[in-house]
Amino acid sequence: MKILIVENAEIATEKAAKILKDVVANSPNPVLGLATGGTMLNVYKHLVKQYEQGGFSFSNTSTFNLDEYIGLKEQDPSSYRSYMNKNLFDYIDIKITNTHLPNGTSTDLYEEAISYEKKINELNGMDVLLLGLGKNGHIGFNEPSSSLGSYTRIKRLSQDTCKANKKYFTGNNKMPTHAITMGIQTILDARHCVLVATGTEKSSAVRDMIEGAIASRCPASALQLHRNATVIIDKKAASTLSYIDDYLYIHPDGDDVLLSH
Ligand code: GLP
């Protein structure tokens, strides 16, 4: 696990955007895995800015989002499809038909989960997968106790997650109780995982993920098994790490160059 600790959330999200940009700019048919949530808003803001500065195109890029709520139509303002359109896809030259999210209104959700996995595999897997971190250690909607060997499937949202995400549902818009999400094994199959977490409220999940045992009580701890996982955190999210000095020594200022000539 490459642990990059940076001064603040702005730098963390810019760094993550740059990793995505480099993949898009340098591969002939990039396949990105994408996440939602508050933290990612700034990642997408930076990515759009980098795109507007020119020099690369999303025209050959395909994307797969981690998850979608069950029961929300695509056009529902609280759906993750709406989130992705209004925070990223509407501003870049990606072909919308190349952007994929699980269909949370499918009449056969079990089949939907299987075909989502198939689509990822047909495109030869994800080059890079962006991840956020739930306060309870979830990645995607893999809640504590999720199987570490899981693939895309239906999950009931935990009470913690319902509490944390309620703010995105206002008025009569009730928050769904279930989601369809990539599994932990789906995530581990991505060639590079990039997790971004910022703020003190994430510090205990960050500690469990990096320094805790690999255990389903903290689904993100499964990233310890990944051969190419980068964790980008700000100083607040890193504040309870026991080996913070070592991580900063290895990657000063979150610099990910180990050897320079
Ligand atoms: C949702 C998403 C997760 C994301 C999490 C963190 O629950 N399903 O993929 O990691 O939000 O969100 P935030 O960045 O708002 O804390």
Coordinates of C-alpha atoms and ligand atoms in Angstrom, one line a residue:
M1 CA 0.0 0.0 0.0
K2 CA 1.4 3.4 -1.0
I3 CA 0.3 5.8 1.7
L4 CA 0.5 9.4 0.5
I5 CA -0.2 12.0 3.2
V6 CA -0.7 15.5 2.1
E7 CA -1.4 18.8 3.8
N8 CA -5.1 19.2 3.0
A9 CA -8.2 17.9 1.1
E10 CA -7.6 20.2 -1.9
I11 CA -4.1 18.7 -2.6
A12 CA -5.4 15.1 -2.0
T13 CA -8.2 15.4 -4.5
E14 CA -6.0 17.2 -7.1
K15 CA -3.5 14.3 -6.8
A16 CA -6.2 11.7 -7.3
A17 CA -7.5 13.6 -10.4
K18 CA -4.0 13.7 -11.8
I19 CA -3.7 9.9 -11.5
L20 CA -6.9 9.5 -13.5
K21 CA -5.8 12.0 -16.0
D22 CA -2.5 10.2 -16.6
V23 CA -4.3 6.9 -17.3
V24 CA -6.8 8.6 -19.7
A25 CA -3.9 10.5 -21.5
N26 CA -1.6 7.5 -21.8
S27 CA -3.8 4.4 -22.6
P28 CA -5.4 3.7 -25.9
N29 CA -8.7 2.5 -24.4
P30 CA -8.7 3.5 -20.7
V31 CA -11.2 1.9 -18.4
L32 CA -11.9 3.8 -15.2
G33 CA -13.7 2.8 -12.1
L34 CA -15.5 5.7 -10.4
A35 CA -16.9 6.6 -7.0
T36 CA -19.4 9.0 -5.7
G37 CA -19.8 10.9 -2.4
G38 CA -18.8 14.3 -1.1
T39 CA -15.0 13.7 -1.3
M40 CA -15.2 12.9 -5.0
L41 CA -16.8 16.2 -5.9
N42 CA -13.5 17.9 -5.7
V43 CA -11.7 15.1 -7.5
Y44 CA -14.1 15.6 -10.4
K45 CA -13.8 19.4 -10.2
H46 CA -10.0 19.0 -10.6
L47 CA -10.3 16.5 -13.4
V48 CA -12.7 18.7 -15.4
K49 CA -10.2 21.6 -14.8
Q50 CA -7.3 19.5 -16.1
Y51 CA -9.4 18.5 -19.1
E52 CA -10.2 22.1 -19.9
Q53 CA -6.5 22.9 -19.9
G54 CA -6.3 20.5 -22.9
G55 CA -4.0 17.9 -24.1
F56 CA -6.1 14.8 -23.6
S57 CA -9.5 13.4 -24.5
F58 CA -12.0 11.0 -22.9
S59 CA -13.3 9.9 -26.3
N60 CA -11.9 6.3 -25.9
T61 CA -12.6 6.1 -22.2
S62 CA -15.1 3.7 -20.6
T63 CA -16.2 4.0 -17.0
F64 CA -17.8 1.8 -14.4
N65 CA -19.2 3.2 -11.2
L66 CA -18.9 1.3 -8.0
D67 CA -22.6 1.4 -7.1
E68 CA -26.1 2.7 -7.5
Y69 CA -29.1 2.9 -5.2
I70 CA -31.9 0.4 -5.8
G71 CA -35.2 1.9 -6.8
L72 CA -34.0 5.3 -8.1
K73 CA -34.6 6.1 -11.7
E74 CA -31.5 7.4 -13.6
Q75 CA -33.1 10.9 -13.8
D76 CA -33.8 11.0 -10.1
P77 CA -31.6 13.9 -8.8
S78 CA -30.3 11.7 -6.0
S79 CA -29.3 8.8 -8.2
Y80 CA -25.6 8.2 -8.7
R81 CA -26.2 8.5 -12.5
S82 CA -27.4 12.1 -12.0
Y83 CA -24.4 12.7 -9.7
M84 CA -22.0 11.5 -12.3
N85 CA -23.6 13.4 -15.2
K86 CA -23.8 16.7 -13.3
N87 CA -20.3 16.5 -11.7
L88 CA -18.2 14.9 -14.5
F89 CA -19.8 13.5 -17.7
D90 CA -21.6 16.7 -18.7
Y91 CA -18.2 18.6 -18.9
I92 CA -16.0 16.2 -20.7
D93 CA -16.0 14.6 -24.2
I94 CA -16.8 11.1 -23.0
K95 CA -19.4 9.1 -25.0
I96 CA -22.2 8.7 -22.5
T97 CA -22.8 5.1 -23.9
N98 CA -19.4 4.2 -22.6
T99 CA -20.3 5.2 -19.0
H100 CA -21.8 2.5 -16.9
L101 CA -23.5 2.3 -13.6
P102 CA -25.5 -0.6 -12.2
N103 CA -29.2 -0.2 -13.1
G104 CA -31.0 0.0 -9.7
T105 CA -34.4 -0.2 -11.3
S106 CA -33.8 -3.4 -13.3
T107 CA -36.6 -5.9 -13.0
D108 CA -34.0 -8.6 -12.4
L109 CA -31.4 -7.2 -10.1
Y110 CA -29.6 -10.5 -9.7
E111 CA -29.1 -10.7 -13.4
E112 CA -28.1 -7.0 -13.5
A113 CA -25.3 -7.7 -11.0
I114 CA -24.0 -10.6 -13.0
S115 CA -24.1 -8.7 -16.3
Y116 CA -22.3 -5.7 -14.7
E117 CA -19.4 -8.0 -13.8
K118 CA -19.5 -9.4 -17.3
K119 CA -19.3 -6.0 -18.9
I120 CA -16.3 -5.0 -16.8
N121 CA -14.5 -8.3 -17.9
E122 CA -15.4 -7.8 -21.5
L123 CA -13.5 -4.5 -21.5
N124 CA -10.5 -6.4 -19.9
G125 CA -11.1 -5.0 -16.3
M126 CA -10.4 -1.6 -14.8
D127 CA -7.1 0.2 -15.3
V128 CA -7.7 2.4 -12.2
L129 CA -10.5 2.4 -9.7
L130 CA -11.2 5.5 -7.6
L131 CA -12.5 4.8 -4.1
G132 CA -13.9 6.8 -1.3
L133 CA -14.1 5.6 2.3
G134 CA -17.2 5.4 4.5
K135 CA -16.9 6.4 8.1
N136 CA -17.6 2.8 8.9
G137 CA -14.8 1.5 6.6
H138 CA -17.0 0.7 3.6
I139 CA -15.8 0.9 0.1
G140 CA -18.5 1.1 -2.6
F141 CA -21.5 0.0 -0.6
N142 CA -19.6 -3.0 0.9
E143 CA -20.7 -2.5 4.5
P144 CA -18.9 -4.1 7.5
S145 CA -19.3 -7.9 7.3
S146 CA -19.2 -7.9 3.5
S147 CA -17.5 -11.0 2.1
L148 CA -13.9 -10.1 1.1
G149 CA -14.4 -12.4 -1.9
S150 CA -17.6 -10.8 -3.1
Y151 CA -18.6 -9.7 -6.6
T152 CA -21.3 -7.2 -7.7
R153 CA -24.5 -7.9 -5.8
I154 CA -27.3 -6.3 -3.8
K155 CA -26.5 -5.0 -0.3
R156 CA -28.6 -3.6 2.4
L157 CA -27.2 -0.3 3.6
S158 CA -26.0 -0.1 7.2
Q159 CA -27.6 2.2 9.7
D160 CA -24.3 4.3 9.8
T161 CA -24.5 4.7 6.0
C162 CA -28.1 5.7 6.1
K163 CA -27.3 8.3 8.6
A164 CA -24.3 9.6 6.7
N165 CA -26.0 9.8 3.3
K166 CA -29.5 11.0 4.4
K167 CA -28.4 14.5 3.7
Y168 CA -28.5 13.8 0.0
F169 CA -32.2 13.0 0.1
T170 CA -34.6 15.9 0.8
G171 CA -38.3 16.5 0.8
N172 CA -40.4 13.5 -0.1
N173 CA -37.3 11.8 -1.6
K174 CA -36.8 8.9 0.8
M175 CA -33.4 7.3 1.0
P176 CA -33.3 3.8 -0.5
T177 CA -32.5 1.0 1.9
H178 CA -30.5 -1.1 -0.6
A179 CA -27.9 -0.7 -3.3
I180 CA -26.2 -2.7 -6.0
T181 CA -22.5 -2.5 -5.6
M182 CA -19.3 -3.9 -7.0
G183 CA -18.0 -6.5 -4.5
I184 CA -14.7 -6.4 -2.7
Q185 CA -13.2 -8.9 -5.1
T186 CA -14.4 -6.8 -8.0
I187 CA -12.5 -3.9 -6.4
L188 CA -9.3 -6.0 -5.8
D189 CA -9.4 -7.1 -9.5
A190 CA -8.8 -3.5 -10.7
R191 CA -5.2 -3.0 -11.8
H192 CA -4.7 0.1 -9.6
C193 CA -6.9 1.2 -6.7
V194 CA -6.7 4.8 -5.6
L195 CA -8.6 5.6 -2.3
V196 CA -9.0 9.2 -1.2
A197 CA -10.1 10.1 2.4
T198 CA -10.0 13.4 4.1
G199 CA -11.0 15.0 7.4
T200 CA -10.9 13.9 11.0
E201 CA -14.2 12.0 10.7
K202 CA -12.5 9.5 8.5
S203 CA -9.4 9.0 10.7
S204 CA -10.6 5.9 12.6
A205 CA -11.6 4.1 9.4
V206 CA -8.3 5.1 7.9
R207 CA -6.4 3.6 10.8
D208 CA -8.4 0.4 10.6
M209 CA -7.9 0.2 6.8
I210 CA -4.1 0.7 6.9
E211 CA -3.0 -0.6 10.3
G212 CA -5.8 -2.9 11.4
A213 CA -6.2 -6.5 10.7
I214 CA -7.6 -7.5 7.3
A215 CA -11.1 -8.1 8.3
S216 CA -14.6 -7.7 7.0
R217 CA -15.5 -5.4 9.9
C218 CA -13.5 -2.8 7.9
P219 CA -14.0 -3.7 4.2
A220 CA -11.4 -1.2 3.1
S221 CA -8.7 -3.2 5.0
A222 CA -9.0 -5.7 2.0
L223 CA -6.8 -3.2 0.1
Q224 CA -3.9 -4.4 2.1
L225 CA -4.0 -7.5 -0.2
H226 CA -3.9 -5.4 -3.4
R227 CA -0.5 -5.3 -5.2
N228 CA -1.1 -1.7 -6.4
A229 CA -3.1 0.3 -4.0
T230 CA -2.5 4.0 -3.4
V231 CA -4.1 5.7 -0.4
I232 CA -4.2 9.5 -0.6
I233 CA -5.2 11.2 2.7
D234 CA -4.9 14.6 4.3
K235 CA -3.2 15.2 7.6
K236 CA -6.6 15.2 9.4
A237 CA -7.5 11.8 8.1
A238 CA -4.0 10.5 8.9
S239 CA -4.0 11.9 12.5
T240 CA -4.5 8.7 14.4
L241 CA -2.0 6.5 12.4
S242 CA 0.7 4.9 14.6
Y243 CA 3.3 5.0 11.9
I244 CA 2.5 8.4 10.4
D245 CA 6.2 9.5 10.7
D246 CA 7.3 6.5 8.7
Y247 CA 4.8 7.1 6.0
L248 CA 5.8 10.7 5.7
Y249 CA 9.5 9.7 5.7
I250 CA 8.9 7.3 2.8
H251 CA 6.7 9.7 0.8
P252 CA 7.6 13.2 2.0
D253 CA 4.7 15.6 1.2
G254 CA 2.8 12.7 -0.4
D255 CA 5.4 12.5 -3.1
D256 CA 5.1 9.1 -4.7
V257 CA 8.5 9.0 -6.3
L258 CA 10.6 6.4 -4.4
L259 CA 13.8 6.8 -6.4
S260 CA 14.8 9.9 -8.3
H261 CA 17.9 10.2 -10.5
Ligands
GLP1 C1 -21.0 6.6 -0.4 C2 -20.5 5.8 -1.6 C3 -19.0 5.4 -1.3 C4 -18.2 6.5 -0.8 C5 -18.8 7.1 0.5 C6 -18.0 8.2 1.1 O1 -21.5 5.8 0.6 N1 -21.2 4.7 -1.9 O2 -18.5 4.8 -2.5 O3 -16.9 6.1 -0.5 O4 -20.1 7.6 0.1 O5 -18.6 9.4 0.9 P1 -18.1 10.8 1.4 O6 -17.0 11.2 0.6 O7 -19.3 11.8 1.2 O8 -17.7 10.7 2.9

